[in-house]
Amino acid sequence: MSARAWRLVLLGPPGVGKGTQGRRLAQAFGVPQIATGDIFRNAVKDRTPMGTAAKSYIDAGKLVPDDVTIGLVEERLARPDAQAGFILDGFPRTAQQATALDALVQRKGLRLDGVIEIKVDAAEVIRRLTGRRLCAVCQTPYHLESASPKLPGVCDRCGGPLVQREDDDEKTVVNRLDEYQRKTAPLAEYYRGVGLLRVVDGNGDMDTVFARIMTALGAAVGPAA
Ligand code: ADP
Ligand code: ZN
């Protein structure tokens, strides 16, 4: 495994598995996974001012305003654990956020190493999101059909209760996909233009997708091909 720091961005609509792959990449590279959606959800739960500001947008499946989101990421990337690299999951999601990230990384004399765009068919995305359940305690994701827990409604890892994310109902899912198409999908072309984009097929099981990502990064695990 390469010992270098990785500064990566995961791009792709809700439901393609950014969270799962982000967690594995963070583990593999020893860098933090920075998932803006998770940070917002925790802020909502803790009723912080940021959480209060973000809640109505999240509930509606809309993007939280750029100034709030960019401020949050700036703060997070300034922390010590992010200095050796990071996996950004769910940021940037707008052109303005991408510009802010470029400026931030450049100010430190660094650069991004890659942007992984994970692609999955639209029908599969909707199936994944509406069947998704999460452990309320440790956040481990499950799926009613394809990744069900041993005991219905109970987390295999910690015994916590499985819940559905409030924004995984069908109406909000449609809004989230629409926001993605309009505001985030164009970022793929931007990153392609600067030579950072790596497109990865997100169909198939988690291990297969993870191996594809590692190959795309030139950091393949297992026997050399
Ligand atoms: P998903 O990718 O499955 O839609 P996330 O957990 O990444 O879910 O995000 C959940 C919600 O948090 C989004 O619908 C949005 O309201 C908010 N959010 C997360 N990241 C951003 C971002 N970079 N910019 C604006 N809003 C964001
Ligand atoms: Zn759990």
PDB file of C-alpha atoms and ligand atoms in Angstrom:
ATOM      1  CA  MET A   1       0.000   0.000   0.000  1.00  0.00           C
ATOM      2  CA  SER A   2       1.296   3.414  -0.887  1.00  0.00           C
ATOM      3  CA  ALA A   3       2.313   5.441   2.165  1.00  0.00           C
ATOM      4  CA  ARG A   4       1.732   8.794   0.511  1.00  0.00           C
ATOM      5  CA  ALA A   5      -1.000  11.138   1.616  1.00  0.00           C
ATOM      6  CA  TRP A   6      -4.116  11.127  -0.496  1.00  0.00           C
ATOM      7  CA  ARG A   7      -6.380  14.104  -1.027  1.00  0.00           C
ATOM      8  CA  LEU A   8      -9.425  12.718  -2.750  1.00  0.00           C
ATOM      9  CA  VAL A   9     -12.928  13.817  -3.625  1.00  0.00           C
ATOM     10  CA  LEU A  10     -15.797  11.360  -4.077  1.00  0.00           C
ATOM     11  CA  LEU A  11     -18.383  12.502  -6.601  1.00  0.00           C
ATOM     12  CA  GLY A  12     -21.661  10.833  -7.474  1.00  0.00           C
ATOM     13  CA  PRO A  13     -25.401  11.059  -6.797  1.00  0.00           C
ATOM     14  CA  PRO A  14     -26.959  10.012  -3.500  1.00  0.00           C
ATOM     15  CA  GLY A  15     -27.057   6.225  -3.202  1.00  0.00           C
ATOM     16  CA  VAL A  16     -24.001   5.297  -5.244  1.00  0.00           C
ATOM     17  CA  GLY A  17     -22.064   4.206  -2.178  1.00  0.00           C
ATOM     18  CA  LYS A  18     -19.837   7.204  -1.542  1.00  0.00           C
ATOM     19  CA  GLY A  19     -20.189   6.775   2.211  1.00  0.00           C
ATOM     20  CA  THR A  20     -19.223   3.103   2.199  1.00  0.00           C
ATOM     21  CA  GLN A  21     -16.309   3.555  -0.166  1.00  0.00           C
ATOM     22  CA  GLY A  22     -15.209   6.746   1.580  1.00  0.00           C
ATOM     23  CA  ARG A  23     -14.969   4.888   4.869  1.00  0.00           C
ATOM     24  CA  ARG A  24     -12.887   2.143   3.297  1.00  0.00           C
ATOM     25  CA  LEU A  25     -10.592   4.546   1.496  1.00  0.00           C
ATOM     26  CA  ALA A  26     -10.059   6.509   4.689  1.00  0.00           C
ATOM     27  CA  GLN A  27      -9.132   3.308   6.474  1.00  0.00           C
ATOM     28  CA  ALA A  28      -6.841   2.130   3.687  1.00  0.00           C
ATOM     29  CA  PHE A  29      -4.978   5.431   3.478  1.00  0.00           C
ATOM     30  CA  GLY A  30      -5.056   6.399   7.157  1.00  0.00           C
ATOM     31  CA  VAL A  31      -6.720   9.745   6.500  1.00  0.00           C
ATOM     32  CA  PRO A  32     -10.076  11.100   7.732  1.00  0.00           C
ATOM     33  CA  GLN A  33     -13.296  10.685   5.782  1.00  0.00           C
ATOM     34  CA  ILE A  34     -14.984  14.060   5.753  1.00  0.00           C
ATOM     35  CA  ALA A  35     -18.651  13.581   4.917  1.00  0.00           C
ATOM     36  CA  THR A  36     -20.531  16.874   4.955  1.00  0.00           C
ATOM     37  CA  GLY A  37     -23.908  15.111   5.136  1.00  0.00           C
ATOM     38  CA  ASP A  38     -22.835  13.269   8.309  1.00  0.00           C
ATOM     39  CA  ILE A  39     -21.496  16.484   9.845  1.00  0.00           C
ATOM     40  CA  PHE A  40     -24.778  18.263   9.088  1.00  0.00           C
ATOM     41  CA  ARG A  41     -26.863  15.395  10.490  1.00  0.00           C
ATOM     42  CA  ASN A  42     -24.843  15.422  13.720  1.00  0.00           C
ATOM     43  CA  ALA A  43     -25.257  19.179  13.984  1.00  0.00           C
ATOM     44  CA  VAL A  44     -29.016  18.772  13.558  1.00  0.00           C
ATOM     45  CA  LYS A  45     -29.071  16.096  16.257  1.00  0.00           C
ATOM     46  CA  ASP A  46     -27.028  18.276  18.628  1.00  0.00           C
ATOM     47  CA  ARG A  47     -29.184  21.320  17.791  1.00  0.00           C
ATOM     48  CA  THR A  48     -26.186  23.541  17.122  1.00  0.00           C
ATOM     49  CA  PRO A  49     -26.778  26.863  15.284  1.00  0.00           C
ATOM     50  CA  MET A  50     -25.393  25.298  12.102  1.00  0.00           C
ATOM     51  CA  GLY A  51     -27.721  22.331  12.506  1.00  0.00           C
ATOM     52  CA  THR A  52     -30.687  24.609  12.940  1.00  0.00           C
ATOM     53  CA  ALA A  53     -29.709  26.533   9.804  1.00  0.00           C
ATOM     54  CA  ALA A  54     -29.241  23.349   7.768  1.00  0.00           C
ATOM     55  CA  LYS A  55     -32.256  21.322   8.872  1.00  0.00           C
ATOM     56  CA  SER A  56     -34.934  22.735   6.592  1.00  0.00           C
ATOM     57  CA  TYR A  57     -32.736  22.278   3.521  1.00  0.00           C
ATOM     58  CA  ILE A  58     -31.830  18.690   4.386  1.00  0.00           C
ATOM     59  CA  ASP A  59     -35.442  17.765   5.112  1.00  0.00           C
ATOM     60  CA  ALA A  60     -36.479  19.152   1.721  1.00  0.00           C
ATOM     61  CA  GLY A  61     -33.673  17.364  -0.154  1.00  0.00           C
ATOM     62  CA  LYS A  62     -32.112  20.721  -1.079  1.00  0.00           C
ATOM     63  CA  LEU A  63     -28.484  21.738  -0.779  1.00  0.00           C
ATOM     64  CA  VAL A  64     -27.470  23.719   2.287  1.00  0.00           C
ATOM     65  CA  PRO A  65     -26.325  27.233   1.193  1.00  0.00           C
ATOM     66  CA  ASP A  66     -22.712  27.466   0.004  1.00  0.00           C
ATOM     67  CA  ASP A  67     -21.508  29.919   2.662  1.00  0.00           C
ATOM     68  CA  VAL A  68     -22.534  27.601   5.481  1.00  0.00           C
ATOM     69  CA  THR A  69     -21.084  24.515   3.787  1.00  0.00           C
ATOM     70  CA  ILE A  70     -17.818  26.108   2.704  1.00  0.00           C
ATOM     71  CA  GLY A  71     -17.227  27.529   6.180  1.00  0.00           C
ATOM     72  CA  LEU A  72     -17.780  24.108   7.679  1.00  0.00           C
ATOM     73  CA  VAL A  73     -15.313  22.392   5.341  1.00  0.00           C
ATOM     74  CA  GLU A  74     -12.673  25.102   5.798  1.00  0.00           C
ATOM     75  CA  GLU A  75     -12.814  24.555   9.512  1.00  0.00           C
ATOM     76  CA  ARG A  76     -12.698  20.781   9.207  1.00  0.00           C
ATOM     77  CA  LEU A  77      -9.754  20.778   6.801  1.00  0.00           C
ATOM     78  CA  ALA A  78      -7.789  23.018   9.164  1.00  0.00           C
ATOM     79  CA  ARG A  79      -7.798  20.367  11.873  1.00  0.00           C
ATOM     80  CA  PRO A  80      -4.541  18.443  12.490  1.00  0.00           C
ATOM     81  CA  ASP A  81      -5.811  15.061  11.307  1.00  0.00           C
ATOM     82  CA  ALA A  82      -6.611  16.406   7.849  1.00  0.00           C
ATOM     83  CA  GLN A  83      -3.111  17.716   7.170  1.00  0.00           C
ATOM     84  CA  ALA A  84      -1.817  14.377   5.891  1.00  0.00           C
ATOM     85  CA  GLY A  85      -4.713  13.909   3.490  1.00  0.00           C
ATOM     86  CA  PHE A  86      -8.483  13.445   3.403  1.00  0.00           C
ATOM     87  CA  ILE A  87     -11.376  11.772   1.636  1.00  0.00           C
ATOM     88  CA  LEU A  88     -14.072  14.332   0.912  1.00  0.00           C
ATOM     89  CA  ASP A  89     -17.469  12.665   0.613  1.00  0.00           C
ATOM     90  CA  GLY A  90     -20.317  14.952  -0.394  1.00  0.00           C
ATOM     91  CA  PHE A  91     -18.207  18.047  -0.998  1.00  0.00           C
ATOM     92  CA  PRO A  92     -17.917  19.911  -3.316  1.00  0.00           C
ATOM     93  CA  ARG A  93     -21.475  19.837  -4.652  1.00  0.00           C
ATOM     94  CA  THR A  94     -21.619  23.173  -6.467  1.00  0.00           C
ATOM     95  CA  ALA A  95     -19.266  25.146  -8.726  1.00  0.00           C
ATOM     96  CA  GLN A  96     -18.754  27.673  -5.954  1.00  0.00           C
ATOM     97  CA  GLN A  97     -17.776  24.925  -3.493  1.00  0.00           C
ATOM     98  CA  ALA A  98     -15.309  23.490  -6.036  1.00  0.00           C
ATOM     99  CA  THR A  99     -13.711  26.915  -6.491  1.00  0.00           C
ATOM    100  CA  ALA A 100     -13.463  27.362  -2.727  1.00  0.00           C
ATOM    101  CA  LEU A 101     -11.815  23.953  -2.354  1.00  0.00           C
ATOM    102  CA  ASP A 102      -9.257  24.749  -5.051  1.00  0.00           C
ATOM    103  CA  ALA A 103      -8.388  28.007  -3.300  1.00  0.00           C
ATOM    104  CA  LEU A 104      -8.127  26.303   0.063  1.00  0.00           C
ATOM    105  CA  VAL A 105      -5.825  23.540  -1.134  1.00  0.00           C
ATOM    106  CA  GLN A 106      -3.675  25.975  -3.147  1.00  0.00           C
ATOM    107  CA  ARG A 107      -3.284  28.293  -0.176  1.00  0.00           C
ATOM    108  CA  LYS A 108      -1.583  25.428   1.624  1.00  0.00           C
ATOM    109  CA  GLY A 109       0.660  24.768  -1.366  1.00  0.00           C
ATOM    110  CA  LEU A 110      -1.070  21.425  -1.978  1.00  0.00           C
ATOM    111  CA  ARG A 111      -3.213  19.905  -4.688  1.00  0.00           C
ATOM    112  CA  LEU A 112      -5.954  17.317  -5.005  1.00  0.00           C
ATOM    113  CA  ASP A 113      -4.781  13.879  -6.089  1.00  0.00           C
ATOM    114  CA  GLY A 114      -7.982  12.729  -7.700  1.00  0.00           C
ATOM    115  CA  VAL A 115     -11.736  12.956  -8.022  1.00  0.00           C
ATOM    116  CA  ILE A 116     -13.535   9.618  -8.150  1.00  0.00           C
ATOM    117  CA  GLU A 117     -16.903   9.773  -9.858  1.00  0.00           C
ATOM    118  CA  ILE A 118     -18.967   6.688  -8.948  1.00  0.00           C
ATOM    119  CA  LYS A 119     -21.652   5.847 -11.516  1.00  0.00           C
ATOM    120  CA  VAL A 120     -24.766   3.735 -10.988  1.00  0.00           C
ATOM    121  CA  ASP A 121     -28.042   3.524 -13.014  1.00  0.00           C
ATOM    122  CA  ALA A 122     -30.816   5.819 -11.793  1.00  0.00           C
ATOM    123  CA  ALA A 123     -33.240   2.959 -11.034  1.00  0.00           C
ATOM    124  CA  GLU A 124     -30.620   1.200  -8.914  1.00  0.00           C
ATOM    125  CA  VAL A 125     -29.929   4.437  -7.003  1.00  0.00           C
ATOM    126  CA  ILE A 126     -33.610   4.778  -6.067  1.00  0.00           C
ATOM    127  CA  ARG A 127     -33.773   1.114  -5.020  1.00  0.00           C
ATOM    128  CA  ARG A 128     -30.692   1.521  -2.847  1.00  0.00           C
ATOM    129  CA  LEU A 129     -31.876   4.710  -1.156  1.00  0.00           C
ATOM    130  CA  THR A 130     -35.438   3.719  -0.386  1.00  0.00           C
ATOM    131  CA  GLY A 131     -34.319   0.322   1.002  1.00  0.00           C
ATOM    132  CA  ARG A 132     -31.458   1.783   3.011  1.00  0.00           C
ATOM    133  CA  ARG A 133     -31.432   1.520   6.792  1.00  0.00           C
ATOM    134  CA  LEU A 134     -28.762   2.798   9.178  1.00  0.00           C
ATOM    135  CA  CYS A 135     -27.758   1.853  12.688  1.00  0.00           C
ATOM    136  CA  ALA A 136     -28.865   4.719  14.904  1.00  0.00           C
ATOM    137  CA  VAL A 137     -25.831   4.139  17.119  1.00  0.00           C
ATOM    138  CA  CYS A 138     -22.809   3.361  14.912  1.00  0.00           C
ATOM    139  CA  GLN A 139     -24.212   4.464  11.503  1.00  0.00           C
ATOM    140  CA  THR A 140     -23.410   1.150   9.777  1.00  0.00           C
ATOM    141  CA  PRO A 141     -25.528   1.033   6.603  1.00  0.00           C
ATOM    142  CA  TYR A 142     -27.811  -1.894   5.690  1.00  0.00           C
ATOM    143  CA  HIS A 143     -30.260  -2.587   2.883  1.00  0.00           C
ATOM    144  CA  LEU A 144     -33.597  -4.315   3.304  1.00  0.00           C
ATOM    145  CA  GLU A 145     -32.968  -6.636   0.340  1.00  0.00           C
ATOM    146  CA  SER A 146     -29.297  -6.748  -0.483  1.00  0.00           C
ATOM    147  CA  ALA A 147     -27.540  -6.192   2.862  1.00  0.00           C
ATOM    148  CA  SER A 148     -30.015  -7.163   5.533  1.00  0.00           C
ATOM    149  CA  PRO A 149     -28.891  -7.615   9.147  1.00  0.00           C
ATOM    150  CA  LYS A 150     -28.887 -11.058  10.755  1.00  0.00           C
ATOM    151  CA  LEU A 151     -31.794 -10.004  12.992  1.00  0.00           C
ATOM    152  CA  PRO A 152     -34.376  -7.708  11.379  1.00  0.00           C
ATOM    153  CA  GLY A 153     -34.036  -4.130  12.650  1.00  0.00           C
ATOM    154  CA  VAL A 154     -30.906  -4.792  14.721  1.00  0.00           C
ATOM    155  CA  CYS A 155     -27.316  -3.778  13.957  1.00  0.00           C
ATOM    156  CA  ASP A 156     -24.931  -6.749  13.547  1.00  0.00           C
ATOM    157  CA  ARG A 157     -22.029  -4.759  14.901  1.00  0.00           C
ATOM    158  CA  CYS A 158     -23.408  -3.064  17.986  1.00  0.00           C
ATOM    159  CA  GLY A 159     -27.001  -4.214  18.524  1.00  0.00           C
ATOM    160  CA  GLY A 160     -28.330  -0.706  17.926  1.00  0.00           C
ATOM    161  CA  PRO A 161     -31.729  -0.125  16.278  1.00  0.00           C
ATOM    162  CA  LEU A 162     -31.856   0.332  12.498  1.00  0.00           C
ATOM    163  CA  VAL A 163     -33.627   3.436  11.279  1.00  0.00           C
ATOM    164  CA  GLN A 164     -34.436   5.031   7.940  1.00  0.00           C
ATOM    165  CA  ARG A 165     -32.874   8.394   7.233  1.00  0.00           C
ATOM    166  CA  GLU A 166     -35.645  10.980   7.116  1.00  0.00           C
ATOM    167  CA  ASP A 167     -34.536  12.175   3.707  1.00  0.00           C
ATOM    168  CA  ASP A 168     -34.629   8.644   2.219  1.00  0.00           C
ATOM    169  CA  ASP A 169     -38.389   8.795   1.611  1.00  0.00           C
ATOM    170  CA  GLU A 170     -39.226   8.696  -2.078  1.00  0.00           C
ATOM    171  CA  LYS A 171     -40.254  12.331  -2.514  1.00  0.00           C
ATOM    172  CA  THR A 172     -37.102  13.701  -0.891  1.00  0.00           C
ATOM    173  CA  VAL A 173     -34.952  11.229  -2.820  1.00  0.00           C
ATOM    174  CA  VAL A 174     -36.354  12.631  -6.075  1.00  0.00           C
ATOM    175  CA  ASN A 175     -35.435  16.173  -4.935  1.00  0.00           C
ATOM    176  CA  ARG A 176     -31.930  15.093  -3.965  1.00  0.00           C
ATOM    177  CA  LEU A 177     -31.351  13.448  -7.341  1.00  0.00           C
ATOM    178  CA  ASP A 178     -32.657  16.561  -9.083  1.00  0.00           C
ATOM    179  CA  GLU A 179     -30.322  18.823  -7.063  1.00  0.00           C
ATOM    180  CA  TYR A 180     -27.464  16.506  -7.999  1.00  0.00           C
ATOM    181  CA  GLN A 181     -28.206  16.638 -11.716  1.00  0.00           C
ATOM    182  CA  ARG A 182     -28.528  20.398 -11.808  1.00  0.00           C
ATOM    183  CA  LYS A 183     -25.794  21.537  -9.440  1.00  0.00           C
ATOM    184  CA  THR A 184     -23.271  18.747  -8.857  1.00  0.00           C
ATOM    185  CA  ALA A 185     -23.106  16.632 -12.039  1.00  0.00           C
ATOM    186  CA  PRO A 186     -21.445  19.502 -13.988  1.00  0.00           C
ATOM    187  CA  LEU A 187     -18.443  19.263 -11.641  1.00  0.00           C
ATOM    188  CA  ALA A 188     -17.397  16.028 -13.374  1.00  0.00           C
ATOM    189  CA  GLU A 189     -16.615  17.998 -16.542  1.00  0.00           C
ATOM    190  CA  TYR A 190     -14.722  20.585 -14.539  1.00  0.00           C
ATOM    191  CA  TYR A 191     -12.513  17.932 -12.927  1.00  0.00           C
ATOM    192  CA  ARG A 192     -12.094  16.101 -16.218  1.00  0.00           C
ATOM    193  CA  GLY A 193     -10.780  19.334 -17.702  1.00  0.00           C
ATOM    194  CA  VAL A 194      -8.065  19.628 -15.060  1.00  0.00           C
ATOM    195  CA  GLY A 195      -7.124  15.968 -15.411  1.00  0.00           C
ATOM    196  CA  LEU A 196      -8.292  14.805 -11.997  1.00  0.00           C
ATOM    197  CA  LEU A 197     -11.415  12.810 -12.881  1.00  0.00           C
ATOM    198  CA  ARG A 198     -11.485   9.015 -12.547  1.00  0.00           C
ATOM    199  CA  VAL A 199     -14.822   7.406 -13.441  1.00  0.00           C
ATOM    200  CA  VAL A 200     -15.650   4.175 -11.628  1.00  0.00           C
ATOM    201  CA  ASP A 201     -18.560   1.778 -12.194  1.00  0.00           C
ATOM    202  CA  GLY A 202     -20.495   1.628  -8.907  1.00  0.00           C
ATOM    203  CA  ASN A 203     -22.612  -1.433  -9.812  1.00  0.00           C
ATOM    204  CA  GLY A 204     -21.759  -4.637  -8.007  1.00  0.00           C
ATOM    205  CA  ASP A 205     -20.795  -5.419  -4.442  1.00  0.00           C
ATOM    206  CA  MET A 206     -18.721  -3.211  -2.132  1.00  0.00           C
ATOM    207  CA  ASP A 207     -15.488  -5.162  -2.565  1.00  0.00           C
ATOM    208  CA  THR A 208     -15.700  -5.064  -6.340  1.00  0.00           C
ATOM    209  CA  VAL A 209     -16.317  -1.326  -6.373  1.00  0.00           C
ATOM    210  CA  PHE A 210     -13.521  -0.726  -3.872  1.00  0.00           C
ATOM    211  CA  ALA A 211     -11.076  -2.704  -6.024  1.00  0.00           C
ATOM    212  CA  ARG A 212     -12.106  -0.645  -9.063  1.00  0.00           C
ATOM    213  CA  ILE A 213     -11.429   2.571  -7.168  1.00  0.00           C
ATOM    214  CA  MET A 214      -7.995   1.386  -6.040  1.00  0.00           C
ATOM    215  CA  THR A 215      -7.159   0.389  -9.590  1.00  0.00           C
ATOM    216  CA  ALA A 216      -8.326   3.753 -10.884  1.00  0.00           C
ATOM    217  CA  LEU A 217      -6.022   5.418  -8.359  1.00  0.00           C
ATOM    218  CA  GLY A 218      -3.099   3.252  -9.357  1.00  0.00           C
ATOM    219  CA  ALA A 219      -3.024   1.955  -5.802  1.00  0.00           C
ATOM    220  CA  ALA A 220      -4.212  -1.574  -6.509  1.00  0.00           C
ATOM    221  CA  VAL A 221      -4.342  -3.973  -3.597  1.00  0.00           C
ATOM    222  CA  GLY A 222      -3.599  -7.647  -4.028  1.00  0.00           C
ATOM    223  CA  PRO A 223      -1.380  -9.257  -6.659  1.00  0.00           C
ATOM    224  CA  ALA A 224      -0.043  -6.906  -9.305  1.00  0.00           C
ATOM    225  CA  ALA A 225      -1.915  -7.233 -12.584  1.00  0.00           C
TER     226      ALA A 225
HETATM  227  P1  ADP B   1     -26.605  11.941  -0.071  1.00  0.00           P
HETATM  228  O1  ADP B   1     -25.335  12.061  -0.832  1.00  0.00           O
HETATM  229  O2  ADP B   1     -26.990  10.533   0.196  1.00  0.00           O
HETATM  230  O3  ADP B   1     -27.737  12.782  -0.585  1.00  0.00           O
HETATM  231  P2  ADP B   1     -25.452  13.288   2.237  1.00  0.00           P
HETATM  232  O4  ADP B   1     -25.477  12.602   3.523  1.00  0.00           O
HETATM  233  O5  ADP B   1     -24.149  13.486   1.554  1.00  0.00           O
HETATM  234  O6  ADP B   1     -26.460  12.483   1.352  1.00  0.00           O
HETATM  235  O7  ADP B   1     -26.160  14.714   2.364  1.00  0.00           O
HETATM  236  C1  ADP B   1     -27.408  14.868   2.975  1.00  0.00           C
HETATM  237  C2  ADP B   1     -27.863  16.321   2.855  1.00  0.00           C
HETATM  238  O8  ADP B   1     -26.905  17.191   3.497  1.00  0.00           O
HETATM  239  C3  ADP B   1     -27.968  16.851   1.434  1.00  0.00           C
HETATM  240  O9  ADP B   1     -29.196  16.519   0.836  1.00  0.00           O
HETATM  241  C4  ADP B   1     -27.822  18.354   1.678  1.00  0.00           C
HETATM  242  O10 ADP B   1     -29.014  18.923   2.180  1.00  0.00           O
HETATM  243  C5  ADP B   1     -26.784  18.409   2.779  1.00  0.00           C
HETATM  244  N1  ADP B   1     -25.408  18.507   2.221  1.00  0.00           N
HETATM  245  C6  ADP B   1     -24.422  17.590   2.336  1.00  0.00           C
HETATM  246  N2  ADP B   1     -23.309  18.008   1.709  1.00  0.00           N
HETATM  247  C7  ADP B   1     -23.595  19.210   1.172  1.00  0.00           C
HETATM  248  C8  ADP B   1     -22.877  20.148   0.382  1.00  0.00           C
HETATM  249  N3  ADP B   1     -21.591  19.935   0.016  1.00  0.00           N
HETATM  250  N4  ADP B   1     -23.491  21.292   0.013  1.00  0.00           N
HETATM  251  C9  ADP B   1     -24.748  21.543   0.368  1.00  0.00           C
HETATM  252  N5  ADP B   1     -25.499  20.696   1.089  1.00  0.00           N
HETATM  253  C10 ADP B   1     -24.944  19.545   1.493  1.00  0.00           C
HETATM  254 ZN    ZN B   2     -24.497  -0.331  15.097  1.00  0.00          ZN
END
